[in-house]
Short mmCIF file of C-alpha atoms and ligand atoms in Angstrom, two decimals:
data_model
loop_
_atom_site.label_atom_id
_atom_site.label_comp_id
_atom_site.label_asym_id
_atom_site.label_seq_id
_atom_site.Cartn_x
_atom_site.Cartn_y
_atom_site.Cartn_z
CA MET B 817 -12.29 28.63 -17.78
CA SER B 818 -10.79 25.31 -16.12
CA ARG B 819 -7.56 24.35 -17.23
CA VAL B 820 -7.19 20.92 -19.25
CA LEU B 821 -3.86 18.94 -20.08
CA THR B 822 -5.26 16.11 -22.83
CA ILE B 823 -2.18 14.31 -23.37
CA GLY B 824 -1.97 11.22 -26.49
CA VAL B 825 -5.46 12.19 -27.16
CA ASP B 826 -6.85 12.96 -31.03
CA ASP B 827 -7.56 17.11 -32.00
CA ASP B 828 -11.05 16.39 -32.09
CA LEU B 829 -11.68 15.34 -28.46
CA ALA B 830 -8.71 17.90 -27.46
CA ALA B 831 -11.56 20.82 -30.01
CA ALA B 832 -14.41 19.37 -28.25
CA PHE B 833 -12.89 20.69 -24.96
CA ARG B 834 -12.40 23.59 -25.73
CA ALA B 835 -15.52 23.91 -27.17
CA ASN B 836 -16.83 23.30 -24.23
CA GLY B 837 -15.37 26.29 -22.12
CA GLY B 838 -11.53 23.90 -21.50
CA ALA B 839 -8.78 26.03 -21.47
CA VAL B 840 -6.67 23.45 -23.36
CA LEU B 841 -3.02 22.18 -23.12
CA ALA B 842 -2.65 19.16 -25.27
CA LEU B 843 0.69 17.05 -25.51
CA GLY B 844 2.07 14.08 -27.13
CA PRO B 845 2.43 10.73 -25.62
CA ALA B 846 5.15 11.96 -24.72
CA ALA B 847 4.43 14.45 -21.51
CA ALA B 848 3.34 10.67 -20.36
CA THR B 849 6.21 9.16 -19.36
CA ASP B 850 9.04 12.33 -19.89
CA GLY B 851 8.29 13.71 -16.66
CA THR B 852 6.84 16.87 -18.09
CA ALA B 853 3.83 16.53 -17.06
CA LEU B 854 4.66 15.47 -13.47
CA GLY B 855 6.33 19.28 -14.15
CA LEU B 856 2.47 20.67 -15.09
CA LEU B 857 0.82 18.82 -12.57
CA GLY B 858 3.40 19.75 -9.59
CA ASP B 859 2.74 24.02 -10.65
CA ALA B 860 0.38 25.97 -8.23
CA ASP B 861 -1.38 26.27 -11.27
CA ALA B 862 -2.44 22.68 -11.54
CA PRO B 863 -5.30 21.97 -14.86
CA ALA B 864 -8.75 20.88 -13.15
CA LEU B 865 -8.62 17.82 -15.37
CA LEU B 866 -5.56 15.74 -17.12
CA ALA B 867 -7.29 12.96 -20.26
CA LEU B 868 -5.54 10.03 -21.35
CA GLY B 869 -5.50 9.90 -24.99
CA ALA B 870 -5.94 6.48 -26.48
CA GLU B 871 -2.16 7.00 -27.59
CA VAL B 872 -0.94 6.68 -24.38
CA PRO B 873 -0.18 3.04 -23.20
CA LEU B 874 -2.68 2.31 -20.79
CA PRO B 875 0.18 0.97 -17.81
CA ALA B 876 1.79 4.62 -18.20
CA ALA B 877 -1.64 6.13 -18.57
CA LEU B 878 -2.95 4.06 -14.63
CA ALA B 879 0.91 5.38 -14.01
CA LEU B 880 0.48 8.67 -14.01
CA ALA B 881 -3.13 8.58 -13.03
CA GLY B 882 -1.67 7.77 -9.12
CA GLN B 883 1.14 9.98 -9.46
CA ALA B 884 -0.99 13.47 -10.54
CA GLU B 885 -3.15 11.31 -7.16
CA VAL B 886 0.37 12.69 -4.98
CA VAL B 887 1.64 15.59 -6.58
CA SER B 888 -1.78 17.47 -7.13
CA SER B 889 -4.89 16.14 -5.52
CA GLY B 890 -7.53 18.82 -7.01
CA THR B 891 -6.51 17.99 -11.01
CA SER B 892 -8.99 14.94 -12.64
CA VAL B 893 -7.66 12.35 -13.54
CA VAL B 894 -10.12 11.74 -17.19
CA LEU B 895 -9.47 7.78 -19.18
CA VAL B 896 -10.28 8.52 -22.76
CA ALA B 897 -11.06 5.04 -23.84
CA PHE B 898 -13.41 2.07 -24.80
CA ALA B 899 -14.54 1.29 -20.79
CA ASP B 900 -14.96 -2.39 -20.20
CA PRO B 901 -15.83 -3.38 -16.30
CA ASP B 902 -12.86 -4.35 -15.82
CA LEU B 903 -11.16 -1.11 -16.91
CA TRP B 904 -12.93 0.51 -15.78
CA LYS B 905 -12.27 -1.21 -11.70
CA GLU B 906 -8.56 -1.28 -12.49
CA ALA B 907 -8.43 2.34 -13.13
CA MET B 908 -10.97 3.48 -10.74
CA ARG B 909 -8.22 2.31 -8.43
CA ALA B 910 -5.29 3.08 -10.21
CA GLY B 911 -6.70 6.71 -8.88
CA VAL B 912 -8.72 7.85 -11.99
CA ARG B 913 -12.01 9.69 -11.39
CA ASP B 914 -13.61 8.81 -15.17
CA VAL B 915 -13.77 6.64 -18.23
CA LEU B 916 -14.49 9.19 -21.47
CA SER B 917 -15.61 6.93 -24.53
CA PRO B 918 -14.05 8.61 -27.96
CA HIS B 919 -16.77 8.79 -29.58
CA ALA B 920 -18.15 11.17 -26.47
CA ASP B 921 -20.07 13.50 -27.33
CA ALA B 922 -20.34 17.25 -26.36
CA THR B 923 -23.55 16.66 -23.13
CA GLU B 924 -20.50 13.65 -21.81
CA ILE B 925 -17.98 16.67 -21.95
CA GLN B 926 -19.65 18.46 -20.70
CA ALA B 927 -20.11 17.17 -17.47
CA VAL B 928 -16.90 15.14 -17.44
CA LEU B 929 -15.57 19.53 -17.20
CA ALA B 930 -17.90 20.67 -15.29
CA ARG B 931 -17.04 17.25 -12.36
CA ALA B 932 -13.78 18.08 -12.81
CA THR B 933 -14.01 22.31 -12.12
CA GLY B 934 -16.63 21.27 -8.95
CA LEU B 935 -13.37 18.46 -7.83
CA ALA B 936 -10.35 21.46 -8.35
CA GLU B 937 -12.70 24.24 -6.13
CA ALA B 938 -13.37 21.63 -3.54
CA ARG B 939 -9.58 21.26 -3.19
CA ARG B 940 -8.71 24.62 -3.24
CA SER B 941 -10.84 25.32 -0.32
CA ALA B 942 -9.97 22.03 1.15
CA PRO B 943 -6.49 22.04 3.80
CA ALA B 944 -3.41 20.53 2.28
CA PRO B 945 -3.22 17.69 3.57
CA VAL B 946 0.79 17.47 3.22
CA GLY B 947 3.34 17.73 5.25
CA THR B 948 0.94 18.16 8.27
CA PRO B 949 1.75 16.66 11.50
CA PRO B 950 1.33 12.75 12.03
CA ALA B 951 -2.61 11.69 12.80
CA PRO B 952 -2.92 10.64 17.12
CA SER B 953 -4.42 7.80 15.18
CA ARG B 954 -1.40 6.63 12.87
CA ARG B 955 -0.22 3.75 13.73
CA VAL B 956 3.11 2.27 13.05
CA VAL B 957 3.08 -1.87 12.11
CA VAL B 958 5.51 -3.91 13.00
CA VAL B 959 5.91 -7.71 11.39
CA ALA B 960 9.07 -9.51 12.52
CA SER B 961 9.97 -12.35 13.49
CA PRO B 962 13.16 -14.31 15.12
CA LYS B 963 13.11 -16.52 11.59
CA GLY B 964 12.24 -16.50 7.89
CA GLY B 965 9.86 -17.73 5.92
CA VAL B 966 7.55 -17.97 8.42
CA GLY B 967 4.68 -16.26 7.60
CA LYS B 968 5.71 -12.48 7.77
CA THR B 969 5.57 -11.36 3.98
CA THR B 970 2.16 -13.01 3.81
CA VAL B 971 0.88 -11.22 7.43
CA ALA B 972 2.27 -7.82 6.31
CA THR B 973 1.39 -8.13 3.01
CA ASN B 974 -2.04 -9.09 3.65
CA LEU B 975 -2.54 -7.02 6.75
CA ALA B 976 -1.44 -3.86 3.48
CA VAL B 977 -4.06 -5.63 1.73
CA GLY B 978 -6.65 -4.86 4.11
CA LEU B 979 -5.76 -1.51 5.48
CA ALA B 980 -6.15 -0.12 2.16
CA ALA B 981 -9.74 -1.59 1.21
CA ALA B 982 -10.75 -0.02 4.61
CA GLU B 983 -9.93 3.26 4.06
CA PRO B 984 -8.30 3.95 0.36
CA GLY B 985 -5.23 5.91 0.71
CA SER B 986 -4.33 5.24 4.07
CA THR B 987 -1.55 2.60 3.63
CA VAL B 988 1.76 1.59 2.52
CA LEU B 989 3.76 -1.55 2.86
CA VAL B 990 7.38 -1.03 3.57
CA ASP B 991 9.86 -3.99 2.95
CA LEU B 992 12.60 -3.73 5.45
CA ASP B 993 14.29 -7.06 4.47
CA VAL B 994 16.48 -5.39 2.37
CA GLN B 995 18.61 -8.28 1.32
CA PHE B 996 16.49 -10.77 0.40
CA GLY B 997 12.76 -8.75 0.14
CA ASP B 998 9.49 -10.23 -2.06
CA VAL B 999 6.77 -8.06 -1.09
CA ALA B 1000 6.58 -6.84 -4.60
CA GLY B 1001 7.03 -11.01 -5.75
CA ALA B 1002 3.49 -11.89 -3.11
CA LEU B 1003 1.86 -8.46 -4.45
CA ALA B 1004 2.85 -9.60 -9.14
CA LEU B 1005 4.66 -5.53 -8.84
CA VAL B 1006 7.36 -5.07 -11.01
CA PRO B 1007 8.40 -2.08 -9.54
CA GLN B 1008 9.72 1.04 -10.91
CA TYR B 1009 11.95 2.25 -8.30
CA THR B 1010 12.50 0.28 -4.91
CA LEU B 1011 13.81 0.57 -1.66
CA PRO B 1012 17.09 2.94 -2.42
CA ASP B 1013 15.32 4.71 -4.62
CA ALA B 1014 13.20 6.32 -2.10
CA VAL B 1015 15.81 6.96 0.29
CA LEU B 1016 18.39 8.45 -1.60
CA GLY B 1017 17.79 11.70 -3.43
CA ALA B 1018 15.33 13.71 -3.78
CA ALA B 1019 12.65 11.68 -2.48
CA SER B 1020 15.12 11.10 0.89
CA ASN B 1021 14.04 15.23 1.74
CA ASP B 1022 10.82 15.70 -0.08
CA PRO B 1023 7.31 13.61 1.29
CA LEU B 1024 5.94 15.56 -2.28
CA VAL B 1025 9.14 13.20 -4.89
CA LEU B 1026 9.37 10.66 -2.10
CA LYS B 1027 5.44 9.72 -3.04
CA THR B 1028 5.36 9.22 -6.55
CA TYR B 1029 8.46 7.03 -5.98
CA LEU B 1030 5.91 5.06 -4.16
CA GLY B 1031 4.34 1.50 -6.12
CA ARG B 1032 1.08 1.45 -5.88
CA HIS B 1033 -0.94 -2.33 -5.29
CA ARG B 1034 -4.33 -2.73 -6.76
CA SER B 1035 -5.47 -2.66 -3.39
CA GLY B 1036 -4.71 0.99 -3.05
CA SER B 1037 -1.29 0.35 -0.77
CA TYR B 1038 1.12 2.24 -1.54
CA VAL B 1039 4.37 0.08 -1.27
CA VAL B 1040 8.45 0.50 -1.29
CA ALA B 1041 9.89 -2.17 -2.79
CA GLY B 1042 12.63 -4.24 -1.98
CA SER B 1043 15.90 -3.89 -3.18
CA ASP B 1044 16.35 -5.73 -5.93
CA SER B 1045 19.90 -7.02 -5.32
CA PRO B 1046 21.80 -7.70 -1.86
CA VAL B 1047 24.32 -5.31 -2.88
CA ALA B 1048 21.79 -1.80 -3.70
CA GLY B 1049 19.89 -2.95 -0.27
CA ASP B 1050 23.58 -2.62 1.36
CA GLY B 1051 23.87 0.70 0.71
CA VAL B 1052 21.23 1.67 2.44
CA SER B 1053 21.45 3.01 7.03
CA PRO B 1054 18.67 2.32 9.74
CA ALA B 1055 19.56 6.41 9.56
CA ASP B 1056 17.88 6.60 5.81
CA VAL B 1057 15.32 3.97 6.78
CA GLY B 1058 14.41 6.56 10.39
CA ARG B 1059 13.60 9.64 7.74
CA LEU B 1060 11.71 7.49 5.86
CA LEU B 1061 9.68 5.80 8.03
CA ASP B 1062 9.49 9.63 9.66
CA MET B 1063 7.84 10.83 6.43
CA LEU B 1064 5.79 8.09 5.99
CA GLY B 1065 4.58 8.49 8.75
CA ARG B 1066 3.29 12.05 8.86
CA GLU B 1067 1.10 11.01 4.69
CA PHE B 1068 -0.23 7.94 5.65
CA ARG B 1069 -2.05 6.52 8.86
CA TYR B 1070 -1.11 2.88 8.44
CA VAL B 1071 2.19 2.15 7.20
CA VAL B 1072 3.42 -2.05 7.32
CA VAL B 1073 6.64 -2.75 7.67
CA ASP B 1074 8.10 -5.50 6.41
CA THR B 1075 11.37 -7.43 7.90
CA ALA B 1076 14.52 -9.55 7.92
CA PRO B 1077 14.69 -12.45 9.83
CA GLY B 1078 15.80 -11.66 13.37
CA LEU B 1079 16.52 -8.52 14.80
CA THR B 1080 18.40 -6.00 12.48
CA ASP B 1081 19.63 -3.16 12.92
CA HIS B 1082 16.57 -2.07 10.20
CA THR B 1083 14.23 -3.39 12.35
CA LEU B 1084 15.24 -2.13 15.62
CA THR B 1085 15.34 1.47 13.47
CA ALA B 1086 11.97 0.40 12.95
CA LEU B 1087 10.40 -0.59 16.05
CA GLU B 1088 11.49 2.43 17.61
CA ARG B 1089 8.47 4.26 15.48
CA ALA B 1090 6.20 0.66 15.78
CA THR B 1091 3.12 1.36 17.41
CA ASP B 1092 2.13 -1.97 16.49
CA LEU B 1093 4.40 -5.08 16.78
CA VAL B 1094 3.47 -8.19 15.01
CA LEU B 1095 5.42 -11.05 16.13
CA ILE B 1096 5.01 -14.46 14.12
CA GLY B 1097 6.41 -17.46 15.39
CA SER B 1098 6.25 -20.89 14.32
CA MET B 1099 5.06 -23.71 15.50
CA ASP B 1100 7.84 -25.52 16.90
CA VAL B 1101 10.27 -26.14 19.65
CA PRO B 1102 12.92 -23.61 17.99
CA GLY B 1103 9.95 -21.44 16.24
CA VAL B 1104 7.72 -21.30 20.11
CA ARG B 1105 11.29 -20.40 22.20
CA GLY B 1106 12.69 -18.19 19.00
CA LEU B 1107 8.74 -15.86 20.27
CA ARG B 1108 10.12 -15.53 23.16
CA LYS B 1109 13.62 -14.91 23.57
CA GLU B 1110 12.72 -11.63 21.21
CA LEU B 1111 10.51 -11.12 22.76
CA ASP B 1112 12.64 -10.97 26.39
CA VAL B 1113 15.41 -9.22 24.03
CA LEU B 1114 12.96 -6.07 22.52
CA GLY B 1115 11.74 -5.63 26.89
CA GLN B 1116 15.17 -5.21 28.23
CA LEU B 1117 15.84 -3.07 24.98
CA GLY B 1118 12.15 -1.09 25.77
CA LEU B 1119 11.34 -1.87 22.09
CA VAL B 1120 8.11 -3.64 22.86
CA PRO B 1121 4.94 -1.28 21.85
CA ALA B 1122 2.32 -0.39 22.54
CA ARG B 1123 0.35 -3.12 21.58
CA ARG B 1124 2.14 -6.49 19.96
CA HIS B 1125 -0.28 -9.19 18.58
CA LEU B 1126 1.45 -12.00 18.78
CA VAL B 1127 0.73 -14.76 15.58
CA LEU B 1128 2.08 -18.17 15.50
CA ASN B 1129 2.19 -19.47 11.89
CA GLY B 1130 1.74 -23.26 10.52
CA THR B 1131 0.42 -25.07 12.60
CA ASP B 1132 -0.80 -28.45 12.21
CA SER B 1133 -1.35 -31.77 14.62
CA SER B 1134 1.81 -33.83 13.90
CA GLY B 1135 4.57 -31.92 15.40
CA GLY B 1136 2.88 -33.18 19.35
CA LEU B 1137 2.84 -29.36 20.60
CA GLU B 1138 -0.17 -28.44 22.45
CA MET B 1139 -1.36 -24.78 22.73
CA GLU B 1140 -0.42 -25.37 26.06
CA ASP B 1141 3.14 -25.77 25.89
CA VAL B 1142 3.74 -23.24 23.56
CA GLU B 1143 1.68 -20.65 25.82
CA ARG B 1144 3.66 -21.42 29.18
CA THR B 1145 7.15 -20.84 27.22
CA VAL B 1146 5.94 -17.41 25.52
CA GLY B 1147 4.69 -16.96 28.68
CA GLY B 1148 0.88 -15.70 27.98
CA PRO B 1149 -1.88 -15.72 25.13
CA LEU B 1150 -1.06 -15.87 21.77
CA ASP B 1151 -3.11 -13.37 19.92
CA LEU B 1152 -3.88 -15.06 16.19
CA VAL B 1153 -2.94 -18.87 15.37
CA LEU B 1154 -3.03 -19.39 11.13
CA PRO B 1155 -3.08 -23.01 10.70
CA ARG B 1156 -0.83 -24.79 7.04
CA HIS B 1157 -3.09 -24.60 4.33
CA LYS B 1158 -2.62 -25.06 0.81
CA ALA B 1159 -4.76 -21.18 -0.10
CA VAL B 1160 -1.18 -19.64 1.31
CA PRO B 1161 1.94 -21.67 -0.89
CA LEU B 1162 -1.29 -20.84 -3.65
CA SER B 1163 -1.50 -17.75 -3.05
CA THR B 1164 2.62 -16.76 -2.68
CA ASN B 1165 3.21 -18.06 -6.43
CA THR B 1166 -0.16 -16.20 -7.95
CA GLY B 1167 0.92 -13.03 -6.09
CA VAL B 1168 -2.72 -12.95 -4.89
CA PRO B 1169 -2.96 -12.61 -1.71
CA LEU B 1170 -5.80 -14.33 0.35
CA LEU B 1171 -7.16 -10.79 1.82
CA GLU B 1172 -7.96 -9.53 -2.01
CA ALA B 1173 -9.06 -13.13 -3.17
CA GLY B 1174 -11.62 -14.04 -0.69
CA GLY B 1175 -11.27 -17.62 0.24
CA LYS B 1176 -13.61 -18.94 2.84
CA ASP B 1177 -10.57 -20.63 4.70
CA PRO B 1178 -9.22 -20.15 8.33
CA VAL B 1179 -6.35 -18.22 7.52
CA THR B 1180 -7.39 -15.75 4.82
CA ARG B 1181 -10.76 -15.72 8.25
CA GLY B 1182 -7.30 -15.01 10.69
CA LEU B 1183 -5.43 -12.38 8.42
CA ARG B 1184 -9.40 -10.41 7.86
CA THR B 1185 -8.94 -10.40 12.70
CA LEU B 1186 -5.24 -9.12 12.44
CA VAL B 1187 -6.95 -6.30 9.93
CA ASP B 1188 -9.89 -5.46 12.33
CA ARG B 1189 -7.50 -5.41 15.05
CA ILE B 1190 -5.39 -3.23 13.71
CA ALA B 1191 -7.31 -0.18 11.92
CA PRO B 1192 -9.15 1.66 14.77
CA PRO B 1193 -12.53 1.53 15.95
CA ALA B 1194 -13.58 5.00 15.02
CA ALA B 1195 -14.30 3.36 11.53
CA PRO B 1196 -15.86 -0.10 11.76
CA VAL B 1197 -18.62 0.28 10.01
CA ARG B 1198 -16.89 1.48 6.26
CA GLY B 1199 -14.18 -0.50 6.85
CA ARG B 1200 -15.48 -3.77 7.33
CA ARG B 1201 -17.82 -2.60 4.51
CA ALA B 1202 -15.05 -1.65 1.88
CA ARG B 1203 -13.04 -5.07 3.13
CA ARG B 1204 -16.29 -7.00 2.36
CA ARG B 1205 -15.82 -5.79 -1.31
CA ALA B 1206 -12.84 -6.71 -1.43
CA GLY B 1207 -13.32 -10.14 -0.44
CA ALA B 1208 -15.85 -10.34 -2.57
CA ARG B 1209 -13.55 -10.26 -5.60
N1 ADP Y 2355 -0.26 -21.15 6.79
C1 ADP Y 2355 0.52 -21.21 6.14
N2 ADP Y 2355 -0.05 -22.35 5.07
C2 ADP Y 2355 1.14 -22.84 4.25
N3 ADP Y 2355 2.51 -22.01 4.19
C3 ADP Y 2355 2.15 -21.02 4.90
C4 ADP Y 2355 1.75 -20.87 5.75
N4 ADP Y 2355 2.13 -19.40 6.03
C5 ADP Y 2355 3.68 -18.62 5.30
N5 ADP Y 2355 3.78 -20.21 3.87
C6 ADP Y 2355 4.23 -20.47 2.38
O1 ADP Y 2355 5.66 -20.44 3.50
C7 ADP Y 2355 6.75 -19.84 2.69
C8 ADP Y 2355 7.22 -18.17 3.73
O2 ADP Y 2355 6.18 -17.29 3.65
P1 ADP Y 2355 6.41 -15.97 3.07
O3 ADP Y 2355 4.73 -15.07 4.05
O4 ADP Y 2355 7.08 -15.40 3.02
O5 ADP Y 2355 7.15 -15.52 5.58
P2 ADP Y 2355 8.86 -14.65 5.46
O6 ADP Y 2355 7.78 -13.71 5.68
O7 ADP Y 2355 9.05 -15.01 7.07
O8 ADP Y 2355 9.73 -15.51 4.79
C9 ADP Y 2355 5.85 -18.82 1.48
O9 ADP Y 2355 6.32 -19.73 0.31
C10 ADP Y 2355 4.53 -19.09 2.02
O10 ADP Y 2355 3.09 -19.11 1.11
MG1 MG Y 2356 9.67 -12.81 3.85
#
């Protein structure tokens, strides 16, 4: 008999699950948000199916679906709602596996239950992903620059969106600009938890708890938003950051780290773990010199990771600088040159990352190239197709 947990579902539907072979525990809507559902999902005998009814507000239902995916990957989350294509899309991205009409007949209910039971059994026999050692192909990508306002957050958020679209569930974005981080704004997220929540208390040493503290962007990327005040950010030590990145590195294939300008202790801690450095400079003399200086210092510290990607952002021809001069000063070829383009501030202001909007402008194209440089060649076909899908939205 399949275990079914219903929350905020009307009595008739709960009875229908029962009539179709489910062992049903029916709870009121508060269980979705007061921790009851999460507790039950974390149990060894977690339900095969979690049905969320109309009495659970949609944002709470979607948030719980995302958490359920993490806490109990063997549980299928079913949303009971009249589904339109937009709701479907949103629900799927949040981790909902089926949307069931409130007027579903016995055949549909039976089918949903059978799918959930099959999936739960398949998951039970698969090895548990949590706590496994880091995959050899994992990447920690640190996005840094000597100066502020040169496009770190733009690049980091788009990298996360691009990598997450290429491989669902693969990516977490961490805002390490501990004082003035704006990742959440760039993604139009209102974070429930922020960096201090993720490094202090129960989340600091338990990957399962940590995952419930992560935000979720509609691209599928998980997000650790920056602290909501500079004072709160000050409470986060470099050691906290190191521990957080180590834990995330075991859980995610891609950890993308946005940083504050310059080489703060937090940035250096992230660089100690980095496989990739995306170093961004602006197209002006101080910007280019700063890039060179930062590379030199990192070289002296032995903190230039194996893969480095030099990016010049906001280029235009009005400053009198030639690309040749820039490359001579930096001491090597640039990997990516992004021109100034009006699509970028528009994206920042609306909170829709360029790779999500899928425009044809040169900055979007450049950012896609950067995603391709970082995504491992092992899954190029799937990655490109998935990204094209994301770009088509
Ligand atoms: N290539 C570009 N063209 C036009 N505006 C850009 C470009 N890159 C970044 N910007 C704008 O510059 C501002 C700072 O970018 P941001 O990514 O927040 O930089 P940082 O994180 O380095 O401070 C944002 O408003 C962004 O829209
Ligand atoms: Mg920034």
